[in-house]
Amino acid sequence: MLTANELRGYIMNGLPCDHLEVLGDDGQHFEAVVVSPQFIGKNKVQQHQLVYMALGERMSAEVHALAMRTFTPLDWEQSVVNNFGDIQDERPGKN
């Protein structure tokens, strides 16, 4: 059975990634966040195709489902800033 860590390694070996998270504990269904400079100038379908290419035959043989969120490095940086930039300081008198 394939582990999330093994799947992460397969993606890393086939695609340069600035950030990669892979989750999944049943050996067939996985979720991934993939940040790669290879995604620059490509739409989401093309980005996902690059991940599928990195996995090769494993995608049809070992992986039943892979839900992906793909980002260019700039999009990832902006996403992180937006997610954490909305944190409110709840101390009295700070908002």
CSV table of C-alpha atoms in Angstrom, one decimal:
chain,number,residue,atom,x,y,z
A,1,MET,CA,0.0,0.0,0.0
A,2,LEU,CA,1.3,3.5,-0.9
A,3,THR,CA,1.9,6.0,1.9
A,4,ALA,CA,1.5,9.7,1.7
A,5,ASN,CA,5.3,10.1,2.3
A,6,GLU,CA,6.1,7.7,-0.6
A,7,LEU,CA,3.7,9.7,-2.9
A,8,ARG,CA,5.4,12.9,-1.8
A,9,GLY,CA,8.8,11.4,-2.7
A,10,TYR,CA,7.5,10.4,-6.2
A,11,ILE,CA,6.2,13.9,-6.9
A,12,MET,CA,9.4,15.5,-5.6
A,13,ASN,CA,11.5,13.3,-7.8
A,14,GLY,CA,9.6,14.2,-10.9
A,15,LEU,CA,8.8,17.9,-10.3
A,16,PRO,CA,10.8,20.6,-8.7
A,17,CYS,CA,8.7,21.9,-5.7
A,18,ASP,CA,9.2,24.8,-3.4
A,19,HIS,CA,6.6,23.4,-1.1
A,20,LEU,CA,4.8,20.1,-1.0
A,21,GLU,CA,2.2,18.6,1.4
A,22,VAL,CA,0.6,15.2,0.9
A,23,LEU,CA,-2.0,13.7,3.2
A,24,GLY,CA,-3.8,10.4,3.0
A,25,ASP,CA,-3.9,7.4,5.3
A,26,ASP,CA,-5.8,4.7,3.4
A,27,GLY,CA,-3.1,4.1,0.7
A,28,GLN,CA,-5.4,5.1,-2.3
A,29,HIS,CA,-6.9,8.5,-1.6
A,30,PHE,CA,-4.7,11.5,-1.2
A,31,GLU,CA,-4.7,15.3,-0.9
A,32,ALA,CA,-1.8,17.4,-2.0
A,33,VAL,CA,-0.7,21.0,-2.0
A,34,VAL,CA,2.0,21.5,-4.6
A,35,VAL,CA,4.0,24.7,-5.1
A,36,SER,CA,6.3,24.7,-8.1
A,37,PRO,CA,8.0,27.2,-10.3
A,38,GLN,CA,7.1,24.9,-13.2
A,39,PHE,CA,3.5,26.1,-12.9
A,40,ILE,CA,4.3,29.7,-13.9
A,41,GLY,CA,2.3,30.6,-17.0
A,42,LYS,CA,0.2,27.4,-16.9
A,43,ASN,CA,-3.5,27.1,-16.1
A,44,LYS,CA,-4.7,24.7,-13.3
A,45,VAL,CA,-5.3,21.8,-15.8
A,46,GLN,CA,-1.8,22.1,-17.1
A,47,GLN,CA,-0.4,22.3,-13.5
A,48,HIS,CA,-2.3,19.2,-12.6
A,49,GLN,CA,-1.0,17.4,-15.7
A,50,LEU,CA,2.6,18.2,-14.6
A,51,VAL,CA,1.9,16.5,-11.3
A,52,TYR,CA,0.3,13.5,-13.1
A,53,MET,CA,3.4,13.3,-15.3
A,54,ALA,CA,5.6,13.2,-12.3
A,55,LEU,CA,3.7,10.3,-10.9
A,56,GLY,CA,3.6,8.5,-14.2
A,57,GLU,CA,2.0,5.0,-14.1
A,58,ARG,CA,1.5,5.2,-10.4
A,59,MET,CA,-1.4,7.5,-11.0
A,60,SER,CA,-3.4,4.8,-12.8
A,61,ALA,CA,-2.0,1.8,-10.9
A,62,GLU,CA,-1.5,2.8,-7.2
A,63,VAL,CA,-3.4,6.1,-6.7
A,64,HIS,CA,-7.2,5.9,-6.8
A,65,ALA,CA,-7.8,9.6,-6.1
A,66,LEU,CA,-5.6,12.6,-5.7
A,67,ALA,CA,-7.2,16.0,-4.8
A,68,MET,CA,-4.7,18.8,-5.6
A,69,ARG,CA,-4.3,22.4,-4.9
A,70,THR,CA,-1.5,23.8,-7.1
A,71,PHE,CA,0.2,27.1,-6.8
A,72,THR,CA,3.0,29.1,-8.4
A,73,PRO,CA,5.5,30.3,-5.8
A,74,LEU,CA,4.1,33.9,-6.0
A,75,ASP,CA,0.5,32.6,-5.7
A,76,TRP,CA,1.5,30.5,-2.7
A,77,GLU,CA,3.2,33.5,-1.1
A,78,GLN,CA,0.1,35.7,-1.6
A,79,SER,CA,-2.1,32.9,-0.3
A,80,VAL,CA,-0.1,32.5,2.9
A,81,VAL,CA,0.0,36.3,3.4
A,82,ASN,CA,-3.8,36.5,2.8
A,83,ASN,CA,-4.6,33.7,5.2
A,84,PHE,CA,-2.4,35.0,8.0
A,85,GLY,CA,-2.9,38.7,7.2
A,86,ASP,CA,-6.6,38.5,8.3
A,87,ILE,CA,-5.7,37.5,11.9
A,88,GLN,CA,-7.1,40.0,14.3
A,89,ASP,CA,-5.4,41.1,17.4
A,90,GLU,CA,-8.1,40.4,20.0
A,91,ARG,CA,-6.4,42.2,22.9
A,92,PRO,CA,-8.5,45.0,24.4
A,93,GLY,CA,-7.9,48.2,22.6
A,94,LYS,CA,-6.0,46.7,19.7
A,95,ASN,CA,-8.8,46.6,17.1
